[in-house]
Amino acid sequence: MKTIHNRIGASLALLLLGASLAGCGSTAEKPKEGAAAPATSEPASDQPVVTEPITLTFYRFYAGLSDKEYNEYFVQPLQKKYPNVTLKFIYSSLTGPLSAENILVSGENPDLIYTSNYSLPIFKQLKMQENLTPMIQKTKFDMKRFDPAILEALSKYSDDGNTYAVPFSLNFAPLFYNKDIFDKFGVPYPKDQSTWDDIIALQKQLTRMDNGVQFRGIVSPVAKQFGDQLALAYADNKTKKATLQTEQWKKALDVLKRLYEIPGATESADKLPTDTKTFFQDQTTAMYTNWADSALGNLTDLADKGKPMNWDMTTYPSFTDAPGIGRRVDFHLMMVSPTSKHKELVFDIIRYLTSEEIQLNMTKNARMTALNNEAMKKQFGESLPVMKGKNLTGALKTKMAGITPSDYDVPVSGIVNKAGSSVALNKKDVNTALRDAQEEADKAIASEAIK
């Protein structure tokens, strides 16, 4: 019998099929360790007293967090709250010597785990989740402060009704567009509450060769994102079977097919274009759908280099029969490692990091708060010069889709993306792609690797 570490390792390898998913794993530079600072105030009466220097290991697993964000939202606040506490930073992508299945045998001992809800099944199977319910009750920590959609999603990852993670930030996805490309071809800008049918119509108008340069309306999201938008299940925990051969999954992949069947939408017969490269670097793609924090980082970089894009944003496109519903609820979160020797201290730090002061500063700098605070959300990106005059009100009209998680989302979603690519490149029709994906996913689920 293989160990659970080997089983999860195989799951992670399969997930690499969908590693192009934006917002889950960032290529941002890895933050350095934070240093302690002199005490500035007396500790609150309900916080653990730290009189001796303590080093806590901050473990970021496959979730975007830049060096600047790590220092501004974690290191600096912690210096004020706990001057005797120093953070040691470690990072891992999906695989490698410090990946989730290897971290404990590597000699590292995480204290605070930072990841996304997408990775929760991995930590659940590895039993790397501390039950936070007793500490929540003891400290009277109000979980109802968080966005109800986040809490509903979080509850679906728990089999026993207990809480194993605290939300930190919410991934927010508008539709970005380059106004200059629309103006160049005399095409009206996308409107608030556009549907995918509207975007396909724009794709037809904008995808063309002009003076030897291939322009595109949009580079389609991966197949998984269309299924997520419809809150589709990847697998059934009870039957241990994939659930891909449904009319709804056909509907999801059909949108992807329609976006790519327009001449010029693909890069070649065997290659799809890269959305970030063609939108930000080449500026030959008119529209872009991804998480706002990473997109605004790229737009800020362009402005800082003296090459600002003439852009705006609007609501994420929806399906015609589900108007106003955007991408699935996707959030970054914090967990206490069950191997930590300082669990109560780590939980107190987590509580502090969700304070309104820190969450507001974070939101103003384009990482959306996880709190249920509409006034705060309206201040999203306020501190960024590139956000001045942008259509934030319209972008915020989108509601998040729900989720139907299973223990097998990690490997099966990668298989779905592979199926989507085969449809996009016209290698398979939608029915064949889903049938083949179902068979591959069933074998993966049934294999000893991910039982």
Tab-separated table of C-alpha atoms in Angstrom:
chain	number	residue	atom	x	y	z
A	1	MET	CA	0.000	0.000	0.000
A	2	LYS	CA	1.366	3.368	-0.950
A	3	THR	CA	1.693	6.075	1.659
A	4	ILE	CA	-0.716	8.991	1.666
A	5	HIS	CA	2.187	11.266	0.750
A	6	ASN	CA	2.705	9.326	-2.461
A	7	ARG	CA	-1.005	9.408	-3.193
A	8	ILE	CA	-1.203	13.161	-2.901
A	9	GLY	CA	1.986	13.515	-4.896
A	10	ALA	CA	0.336	11.810	-7.829
A	11	SER	CA	-2.681	14.100	-7.481
A	12	LEU	CA	-0.438	17.122	-7.639
A	13	ALA	CA	1.302	15.809	-10.713
A	14	LEU	CA	-2.050	15.503	-12.434
A	15	LEU	CA	-2.954	19.027	-11.422
A	16	LEU	CA	-0.047	20.283	-13.501
A	17	LEU	CA	-2.307	19.637	-16.476
A	18	GLY	CA	-4.237	22.691	-15.291
A	19	ALA	CA	-1.330	24.734	-13.991
A	20	SER	CA	-2.237	27.564	-16.332
A	21	LEU	CA	-5.082	28.489	-13.997
A	22	ALA	CA	-4.540	32.085	-13.062
A	23	GLY	CA	-4.472	33.278	-9.488
A	24	CYS	CA	-3.816	29.946	-7.896
A	25	GLY	CA	-0.066	29.856	-8.234
A	26	SER	CA	1.850	33.061	-8.660
A	27	THR	CA	5.236	33.522	-10.225
A	28	ALA	CA	5.808	36.544	-8.000
A	29	GLU	CA	9.162	36.689	-6.279
A	30	LYS	CA	9.431	34.752	-3.062
A	31	PRO	CA	9.396	37.024	0.005
A	32	LYS	CA	12.321	37.160	2.356
A	33	GLU	CA	12.058	36.449	6.060
A	34	GLY	CA	10.698	39.218	8.256
A	35	ALA	CA	12.779	40.608	11.080
A	36	ALA	CA	11.575	41.461	14.563
A	37	ALA	CA	11.335	45.079	15.735
A	38	PRO	CA	11.306	46.877	19.118
A	39	ALA	CA	8.087	46.789	21.138
A	40	THR	CA	5.739	49.703	20.508
A	41	SER	CA	2.740	48.985	22.754
A	42	GLU	CA	1.436	46.815	25.536
A	43	PRO	CA	-0.243	43.571	24.415
A	44	ALA	CA	-4.017	43.296	24.628
A	45	SER	CA	-5.309	41.331	27.595
A	46	ASP	CA	-6.634	38.469	25.462
A	47	GLN	CA	-3.525	37.877	23.355
A	48	PRO	CA	-0.795	35.393	24.264
A	49	VAL	CA	2.139	37.104	25.939
A	50	VAL	CA	5.428	36.555	24.123
A	51	THR	CA	8.382	37.469	26.323
A	52	GLU	CA	11.079	35.506	24.501
A	53	PRO	CA	12.029	35.628	20.806
A	54	ILE	CA	10.008	33.157	18.740
A	55	THR	CA	10.399	32.247	15.086
A	56	LEU	CA	7.266	31.056	13.314
A	57	THR	CA	7.378	29.399	9.908
A	58	PHE	CA	5.063	30.968	7.329
A	59	TYR	CA	4.338	28.378	4.630
A	60	ARG	CA	2.907	29.654	1.350
A	61	PHE	CA	1.605	26.825	-0.801
A	62	TYR	CA	0.632	27.559	-4.406
A	63	ALA	CA	-1.121	30.877	-3.783
A	64	GLY	CA	-0.040	34.232	-5.151
A	65	LEU	CA	1.578	36.659	-2.726
A	66	SER	CA	4.214	39.173	-3.790
A	67	ASP	CA	7.203	40.274	-1.762
A	68	LYS	CA	5.577	43.657	-1.175
A	69	GLU	CA	2.291	42.109	-0.050
A	70	TYR	CA	3.991	39.679	2.311
A	71	ASN	CA	5.885	42.491	4.008
A	72	GLU	CA	2.988	44.937	4.104
A	73	TYR	CA	0.200	42.588	5.204
A	74	PHE	CA	2.121	40.098	7.342
A	75	VAL	CA	5.616	41.144	8.428
A	76	GLN	CA	5.005	44.800	9.258
A	77	PRO	CA	1.703	44.311	11.145
A	78	LEU	CA	3.241	41.459	13.105
A	79	GLN	CA	6.159	43.646	14.145
A	80	LYS	CA	3.670	46.008	15.779
A	81	LYS	CA	1.530	43.320	17.379
A	82	TYR	CA	4.239	40.863	18.445
A	83	PRO	CA	7.684	42.493	18.391
A	84	ASN	CA	9.302	39.298	19.716
A	85	VAL	CA	7.965	37.186	16.847
A	86	THR	CA	9.904	36.715	13.613
A	87	LEU	CA	8.509	35.048	10.506
A	88	LYS	CA	10.516	32.521	8.544
A	89	PHE	CA	9.179	32.293	5.011
A	90	ILE	CA	9.043	29.119	2.929
A	91	TYR	CA	7.260	28.613	-0.364
A	92	SER	CA	6.274	25.718	-2.570
A	93	SER	CA	4.566	25.344	-5.898
A	94	LEU	CA	2.555	22.213	-6.660
A	95	THR	CA	5.520	19.884	-6.571
A	96	GLY	CA	9.036	19.865	-5.197
A	97	PRO	CA	10.957	19.200	-1.983
A	98	LEU	CA	8.766	21.609	0.024
A	99	SER	CA	5.411	20.660	-1.511
A	100	ALA	CA	2.525	19.788	0.763
A	101	GLU	CA	3.223	16.045	0.742
A	102	ASN	CA	6.938	16.579	1.382
A	103	ILE	CA	7.049	19.519	3.759
A	104	LEU	CA	6.997	17.567	7.025
A	105	VAL	CA	9.647	15.062	5.959
A	106	SER	CA	11.809	17.903	4.631
A	107	GLY	CA	12.693	18.968	8.150
A	108	GLU	CA	10.587	22.130	7.966
A	109	ASN	CA	7.759	22.543	10.451
A	110	PRO	CA	5.112	25.056	9.303
A	111	ASP	CA	3.217	27.126	11.837
A	112	LEU	CA	0.974	29.284	9.654
A	113	ILE	CA	-0.168	27.854	6.306
A	114	TYR	CA	-1.191	30.291	3.567
A	115	THR	CA	-2.961	28.828	0.530
A	116	SER	CA	-6.243	28.960	-1.419
A	117	ASN	CA	-9.505	27.072	-1.072
A	118	TYR	CA	-8.602	25.197	-4.255
A	119	SER	CA	-5.804	23.431	-2.337
A	120	LEU	CA	-7.878	22.521	0.720
A	121	PRO	CA	-8.527	18.913	-0.415
A	122	ILE	CA	-4.759	18.342	-0.472
A	123	PHE	CA	-4.289	19.445	3.133
A	124	LYS	CA	-7.429	17.588	4.148
A	125	GLN	CA	-6.118	14.280	2.796
A	126	LEU	CA	-2.714	14.898	4.375
A	127	LYS	CA	-4.384	15.692	7.720
A	128	MET	CA	-2.490	18.988	7.813
A	129	GLN	CA	-5.447	20.989	9.121
A	130	GLU	CA	-5.853	21.995	12.746
A	131	ASN	CA	-9.453	22.153	13.958
A	132	LEU	CA	-9.928	25.849	14.742
A	133	THR	CA	-13.417	25.577	16.225
A	134	PRO	CA	-12.260	25.356	19.879
A	135	MET	CA	-10.036	28.439	19.466
A	136	ILE	CA	-12.793	30.307	17.636
A	137	GLN	CA	-15.167	29.606	20.497
A	138	LYS	CA	-12.607	30.384	23.203
A	139	THR	CA	-11.702	33.777	21.731
A	140	LYS	CA	-15.251	34.542	20.535
A	141	PHE	CA	-13.860	35.181	17.076
A	142	ASP	CA	-16.757	36.242	14.851
A	143	MET	CA	-16.611	34.265	11.613
A	144	LYS	CA	-19.801	35.997	10.464
A	145	ARG	CA	-17.646	39.038	9.677
A	146	PHE	CA	-16.624	37.305	6.455
A	147	ASP	CA	-18.400	37.305	3.113
A	148	PRO	CA	-21.309	34.800	3.254
A	149	ALA	CA	-20.307	33.296	-0.111
A	150	ILE	CA	-16.843	32.556	1.274
A	151	LEU	CA	-18.262	30.988	4.432
A	152	GLU	CA	-20.658	28.823	2.433
A	153	ALA	CA	-17.802	27.612	0.263
A	154	LEU	CA	-15.562	26.999	3.268
A	155	SER	CA	-18.237	24.880	4.929
A	156	LYS	CA	-18.368	22.577	1.898
A	157	TYR	CA	-14.751	21.551	2.467
A	158	SER	CA	-15.512	20.328	5.990
A	159	ASP	CA	-16.951	16.858	6.576
A	160	ASP	CA	-17.633	17.343	10.286
A	161	GLY	CA	-18.934	20.903	10.508
A	162	ASN	CA	-15.759	22.228	12.097
A	163	THR	CA	-13.721	25.167	10.822
A	164	TYR	CA	-10.196	24.503	9.599
A	165	ALA	CA	-9.302	27.772	7.869
A	166	VAL	CA	-9.842	31.513	8.176
A	167	PRO	CA	-10.336	33.582	4.996
A	168	PHE	CA	-7.770	36.277	4.227
A	169	SER	CA	-8.534	37.765	0.808
A	170	LEU	CA	-10.983	37.281	-2.032
A	171	ASN	CA	-9.990	36.794	-5.643
A	172	PHE	CA	-11.965	39.265	-7.741
A	173	ALA	CA	-12.205	38.858	-11.524
A	174	PRO	CA	-13.426	41.635	-13.831
A	175	LEU	CA	-13.143	41.745	-17.613
A	176	PHE	CA	-10.262	44.046	-18.586
A	177	TYR	CA	-10.106	45.586	-22.039
A	178	ASN	CA	-7.657	47.613	-24.122
A	179	LYS	CA	-9.571	50.630	-25.378
A	180	ASP	CA	-7.023	51.386	-28.105
A	181	ILE	CA	-7.717	48.098	-29.908
A	182	PHE	CA	-11.474	48.714	-29.843
A	183	ASP	CA	-10.902	52.262	-31.115
A	184	LYS	CA	-8.503	51.053	-33.829
A	185	PHE	CA	-11.193	48.864	-35.375
A	186	GLY	CA	-14.206	51.048	-34.516
A	187	VAL	CA	-15.791	48.453	-32.243
A	188	PRO	CA	-17.871	49.546	-29.202
A	189	TYR	CA	-16.441	48.687	-25.777
A	190	PRO	CA	-17.929	45.746	-23.849
A	191	LYS	CA	-20.832	46.755	-21.631
A	192	ASP	CA	-21.562	45.936	-18.006
A	193	GLN	CA	-23.379	42.612	-17.572
A	194	SER	CA	-22.220	41.279	-20.947
A	195	THR	CA	-22.823	37.608	-21.667
A	196	TRP	CA	-20.455	35.143	-23.288
A	197	ASP	CA	-22.599	35.462	-26.420
A	198	ASP	CA	-21.745	39.174	-26.430
A	199	ILE	CA	-18.038	38.407	-26.017
A	200	ILE	CA	-18.140	35.858	-28.844
A	201	ALA	CA	-19.673	38.551	-31.070
A	202	LEU	CA	-16.806	40.891	-30.135
A	203	GLN	CA	-14.330	38.082	-30.772
A	204	LYS	CA	-15.625	37.817	-34.336
A	205	GLN	CA	-15.297	41.567	-34.893
A	206	LEU	CA	-11.841	41.987	-33.380
A	207	THR	CA	-9.981	38.820	-34.383
A	208	ARG	CA	-8.237	39.737	-37.608
A	209	MET	CA	-4.871	40.148	-39.302
A	210	ASP	CA	-3.875	43.810	-39.641
A	211	ASN	CA	-0.634	44.806	-41.393
A	212	GLY	CA	0.867	41.428	-40.622
A	213	VAL	CA	-0.133	41.530	-36.942
A	214	GLN	CA	-2.636	39.010	-35.570
A	215	PHE	CA	-5.182	40.709	-33.312
A	216	ARG	CA	-7.665	38.798	-31.165
A	217	GLY	CA	-10.746	39.773	-29.258
A	218	ILE	CA	-9.921	37.536	-26.323
A	219	VAL	CA	-7.853	34.517	-25.374
A	220	SER	CA	-10.409	32.193	-23.834
A	221	PRO	CA	-10.206	31.123	-20.199
A	222	VAL	CA	-9.351	27.458	-19.661
A	223	ALA	CA	-12.179	24.920	-19.675
A	224	LYS	CA	-12.238	24.596	-15.898
A	225	GLN	CA	-13.270	28.216	-15.490
A	226	PHE	CA	-16.423	27.769	-17.566
A	227	GLY	CA	-17.408	24.737	-15.510
A	228	ASP	CA	-16.672	26.577	-12.283
A	229	GLN	CA	-18.852	29.464	-13.408
A	230	LEU	CA	-21.751	27.007	-13.675
A	231	ALA	CA	-20.856	25.525	-10.256
A	232	LEU	CA	-20.338	22.114	-11.859
A	233	ALA	CA	-19.034	19.130	-9.926
A	234	TYR	CA	-15.911	17.334	-11.087
A	235	ALA	CA	-16.541	14.101	-9.238
A	236	ASP	CA	-18.773	12.344	-6.720
A	237	ASN	CA	-17.161	11.398	-3.412
A	238	LYS	CA	-19.646	8.576	-2.834
A	239	THR	CA	-19.334	6.841	-6.193
A	240	LYS	CA	-15.679	7.824	-6.669
A	241	LYS	CA	-16.490	8.630	-10.278
A	242	ALA	CA	-16.028	11.750	-12.365
A	243	THR	CA	-19.170	13.670	-13.355
A	244	LEU	CA	-18.139	15.137	-16.690
A	245	GLN	CA	-20.568	13.634	-19.194
A	246	THR	CA	-23.438	16.020	-18.542
A	247	GLU	CA	-25.296	18.598	-20.589
A	248	GLN	CA	-23.903	21.340	-18.372
A	249	TRP	CA	-20.302	20.323	-19.008
A	250	LYS	CA	-21.099	20.238	-22.729
A	251	LYS	CA	-22.458	23.749	-22.379
A	252	ALA	CA	-19.259	24.885	-20.655
A	253	LEU	CA	-16.941	23.495	-23.322
A	254	ASP	CA	-19.174	24.711	-26.123
A	255	VAL	CA	-18.450	28.338	-25.168
A	256	LEU	CA	-14.720	27.629	-25.309
A	257	LYS	CA	-15.195	25.962	-28.707
A	258	ARG	CA	-17.082	28.967	-30.091
A	259	LEU	CA	-14.390	31.376	-28.912
A	260	TYR	CA	-11.642	29.387	-30.637
A	261	GLU	CA	-13.373	28.344	-33.856
A	262	ILE	CA	-13.041	31.886	-35.186
A	263	PRO	CA	-10.127	32.050	-37.682
A	264	GLY	CA	-7.019	33.505	-36.032
A	265	ALA	CA	-8.114	32.738	-32.471
A	266	THR	CA	-5.499	29.999	-32.070
A	267	GLU	CA	-1.785	30.631	-32.530
A	268	SER	CA	-1.358	27.581	-34.760
A	269	ALA	CA	-2.938	24.194	-35.353
A	270	ASP	CA	-1.143	22.866	-32.280
A	271	LYS	CA	-0.730	25.883	-30.019
A	272	LEU	CA	-2.998	28.263	-28.121
A	273	PRO	CA	-1.974	31.876	-27.484
A	274	THR	CA	-0.976	33.046	-24.001
A	275	ASP	CA	-3.421	35.539	-22.542
A	276	THR	CA	-1.003	37.514	-20.338
A	277	LYS	CA	1.628	37.860	-23.074
A	278	THR	CA	-0.748	38.929	-25.820
A	279	PHE	CA	-2.741	41.326	-23.610
A	280	PHE	CA	-0.013	43.045	-21.579
A	281	GLN	CA	3.235	42.573	-23.494
A	282	ASP	CA	2.206	42.394	-27.149
A	283	GLN	CA	-1.076	44.302	-26.671
A	284	THR	CA	-2.669	42.417	-29.545
A	285	THR	CA	-5.549	40.939	-27.524
A	286	ALA	CA	-8.421	43.293	-26.738
A	287	MET	CA	-9.935	41.632	-23.645
A	288	TYR	CA	-8.556	39.743	-20.670
A	289	THR	CA	-10.275	37.822	-17.894
A	290	ASN	CA	-8.291	37.133	-14.768
A	291	TRP	CA	-7.869	37.983	-11.106
A	292	ALA	CA	-7.695	41.730	-10.576
A	293	ASP	CA	-4.704	41.850	-8.233
A	294	SER	CA	-2.323	40.199	-10.705
A	295	ALA	CA	-3.754	42.110	-13.682
A	296	LEU	CA	-3.406	45.451	-11.913
A	297	GLY	CA	0.152	44.539	-10.999
A	298	ASN	CA	0.929	44.129	-14.699
A	299	LEU	CA	-0.865	47.362	-15.589
A	300	THR	CA	1.060	49.220	-12.883
A	301	ASP	CA	4.338	47.833	-14.229
A	302	LEU	CA	3.487	49.145	-17.702
A	303	ALA	CA	2.695	52.588	-16.290
A	304	ASP	CA	5.893	52.640	-14.244
A	305	LYS	CA	7.875	51.905	-17.414
A	306	GLY	CA	6.291	54.873	-19.155
A	307	LYS	CA	4.124	52.681	-21.388
A	308	PRO	CA	0.667	52.875	-19.780
A	309	MET	CA	-2.172	50.967	-21.398
A	310	ASN	CA	-5.393	52.787	-22.250
A	311	TRP	CA	-7.701	50.357	-20.477
A	312	ASP	CA	-10.850	49.935	-18.441
A	313	MET	CA	-12.797	47.157	-16.769
A	314	THR	CA	-16.323	45.813	-16.662
A	315	THR	CA	-18.213	42.847	-15.277
A	316	TYR	CA	-17.002	39.313	-15.892
A	317	PRO	CA	-19.053	37.774	-18.753
A	318	SER	CA	-21.918	35.525	-17.690
A	319	PHE	CA	-23.933	32.722	-19.244
A	320	THR	CA	-27.202	33.896	-20.774
A	321	ASP	CA	-29.324	31.769	-18.446
A	322	ALA	CA	-27.301	32.797	-15.375
A	323	PRO	CA	-27.005	36.582	-15.734
A	324	GLY	CA	-24.635	38.412	-13.425
A	325	ILE	CA	-22.840	35.271	-12.224
A	326	GLY	CA	-19.074	35.422	-12.664
A	327	ARG	CA	-16.203	33.181	-11.640
A	328	ARG	CA	-16.489	30.772	-8.734
A	329	VAL	CA	-15.807	31.934	-5.215
A	330	ASP	CA	-12.036	31.741	-4.868
A	331	PHE	CA	-10.163	32.996	-1.846
A	332	HIS	CA	-6.863	32.845	-0.045
A	333	LEU	CA	-6.892	31.594	3.506
A	334	MET	CA	-4.810	30.882	6.582
A	335	MET	CA	-4.567	27.688	8.611
A	336	VAL	CA	-2.809	26.645	11.791
A	337	SER	CA	-0.505	23.709	11.177
A	338	PRO	CA	-1.314	20.748	13.453
A	339	THR	CA	2.433	20.304	13.985
A	340	SER	CA	2.955	23.839	15.304
A	341	LYS	CA	4.172	24.243	18.881
A	342	HIS	CA	2.531	27.672	19.079
A	343	LYS	CA	-1.031	27.058	17.894
A	344	GLU	CA	-2.774	29.656	20.050
A	345	LEU	CA	-0.235	32.295	19.111
A	346	VAL	CA	-0.617	31.497	15.415
A	347	PHE	CA	-4.392	31.699	15.683
A	348	ASP	CA	-4.153	35.062	17.434
A	349	ILE	CA	-1.962	36.285	14.587
A	350	ILE	CA	-4.557	35.055	12.094
A	351	ARG	CA	-7.268	36.948	13.977
A	352	TYR	CA	-5.191	40.104	13.866
A	353	LEU	CA	-4.496	39.792	10.141
A	354	THR	CA	-8.241	39.911	9.473
A	355	SER	CA	-8.677	43.193	11.377
A	356	GLU	CA	-10.392	46.007	9.490
A	357	GLU	CA	-7.228	48.118	9.530
A	358	ILE	CA	-5.176	45.519	7.684
A	359	GLN	CA	-8.026	44.444	5.422
A	360	LEU	CA	-8.753	48.036	4.356
A	361	ASN	CA	-5.120	48.747	3.537
A	362	MET	CA	-4.978	45.508	1.563
A	363	THR	CA	-8.181	46.320	-0.350
A	364	LYS	CA	-7.015	49.821	-1.250
A	365	ASN	CA	-3.918	48.198	-2.731
A	366	ALA	CA	-5.978	45.882	-4.979
A	367	ARG	CA	-6.237	42.689	-2.942
A	368	MET	CA	-9.942	42.363	-2.160
A	369	THR	CA	-11.011	41.935	1.453
A	370	ALA	CA	-12.604	38.683	2.592
A	371	LEU	CA	-14.799	40.647	4.998
A	372	ASN	CA	-18.501	41.201	4.383
A	373	ASN	CA	-18.021	44.949	4.088
A	374	GLU	CA	-19.447	46.611	0.985
A	375	ALA	CA	-18.082	50.049	1.875
A	376	MET	CA	-14.585	48.591	2.071
A	377	LYS	CA	-14.974	46.734	-1.230
A	378	LYS	CA	-15.850	49.990	-2.988
A	379	GLN	CA	-12.387	51.278	-2.034
A	380	PHE	CA	-10.718	48.494	-4.011
A	381	GLY	CA	-7.533	49.705	-5.706
A	382	GLU	CA	-7.964	53.248	-4.387
A	383	SER	CA	-4.248	53.583	-3.638
A	384	LEU	CA	-3.215	52.622	-7.183
A	385	PRO	CA	-2.847	55.501	-9.664
A	386	VAL	CA	-3.790	53.163	-12.546
A	387	MET	CA	-7.249	52.665	-11.004
A	388	LYS	CA	-8.178	56.338	-11.170
A	389	GLY	CA	-11.355	56.830	-13.191
A	390	LYS	CA	-11.915	53.131	-13.862
A	391	ASN	CA	-15.283	51.384	-13.918
A	392	LEU	CA	-15.020	49.656	-10.536
A	393	THR	CA	-18.745	50.089	-9.895
A	394	GLY	CA	-19.558	48.100	-13.006
A	395	ALA	CA	-16.948	45.442	-12.310
A	396	LEU	CA	-18.369	44.852	-8.828
A	397	LYS	CA	-21.841	44.044	-10.176
A	398	THR	CA	-20.854	40.422	-10.766
A	399	LYS	CA	-21.842	37.837	-8.174
A	400	MET	CA	-19.619	34.849	-7.451
A	401	ALA	CA	-20.659	31.384	-8.561
A	402	GLY	CA	-20.993	28.717	-5.902
A	403	ILE	CA	-18.891	25.577	-5.681
A	404	THR	CA	-19.572	21.845	-5.594
A	405	PRO	CA	-16.251	20.497	-4.302
A	406	SER	CA	-15.085	16.905	-4.154
A	407	ASP	CA	-11.937	15.233	-2.894
A	408	TYR	CA	-10.866	14.781	-6.516
A	409	ASP	CA	-11.117	18.332	-7.860
A	410	VAL	CA	-7.340	18.690	-7.982
A	411	PRO	CA	-6.617	15.942	-10.530
A	412	VAL	CA	-9.916	16.026	-12.425
A	413	SER	CA	-9.805	19.767	-13.116
A	414	GLY	CA	-6.458	19.271	-14.823
A	415	ILE	CA	-7.968	16.561	-17.001
A	416	VAL	CA	-10.843	18.912	-17.873
A	417	ASN	CA	-8.400	21.588	-19.000
A	418	LYS	CA	-6.629	19.074	-21.214
A	419	ALA	CA	-9.995	18.167	-22.749
A	420	GLY	CA	-10.707	21.845	-23.333
A	421	SER	CA	-7.411	22.303	-25.149
A	422	SER	CA	-8.219	19.409	-27.474
A	423	VAL	CA	-11.541	21.073	-28.312
A	424	ALA	CA	-9.937	24.496	-28.784
A	425	LEU	CA	-7.395	23.053	-31.234
A	426	ASN	CA	-10.145	21.145	-33.060
A	427	LYS	CA	-8.554	17.793	-32.232
A	428	LYS	CA	-11.786	16.476	-30.710
A	429	ASP	CA	-15.428	17.467	-30.640
A	430	VAL	CA	-16.991	18.348	-27.286
A	431	ASN	CA	-18.707	14.986	-26.759
A	432	THR	CA	-15.573	12.980	-27.528
A	433	ALA	CA	-13.389	15.214	-25.372
A	434	LEU	CA	-15.697	14.834	-22.377
A	435	ARG	CA	-16.074	11.084	-22.876
A	436	ASP	CA	-12.304	10.653	-22.980
A	437	ALA	CA	-11.885	12.968	-19.992
A	438	GLN	CA	-14.452	10.956	-18.025
A	439	GLU	CA	-12.569	7.731	-18.706
A	440	GLU	CA	-9.212	9.257	-17.796
A	441	ALA	CA	-10.599	10.827	-14.634
A	442	ASP	CA	-12.292	7.605	-13.519
A	443	LYS	CA	-9.017	5.743	-13.908
A	444	ALA	CA	-7.166	8.419	-11.972
A	445	ILE	CA	-9.694	8.372	-9.152
A	446	ALA	CA	-9.737	4.582	-9.006
A	447	SER	CA	-5.986	4.252	-9.038
A	448	GLU	CA	-4.097	3.617	-5.844
A	449	ALA	CA	-2.457	7.021	-6.301
A	450	ILE	CA	-5.451	9.094	-5.188
A	451	LYS	CA	-7.741	6.755	-3.261
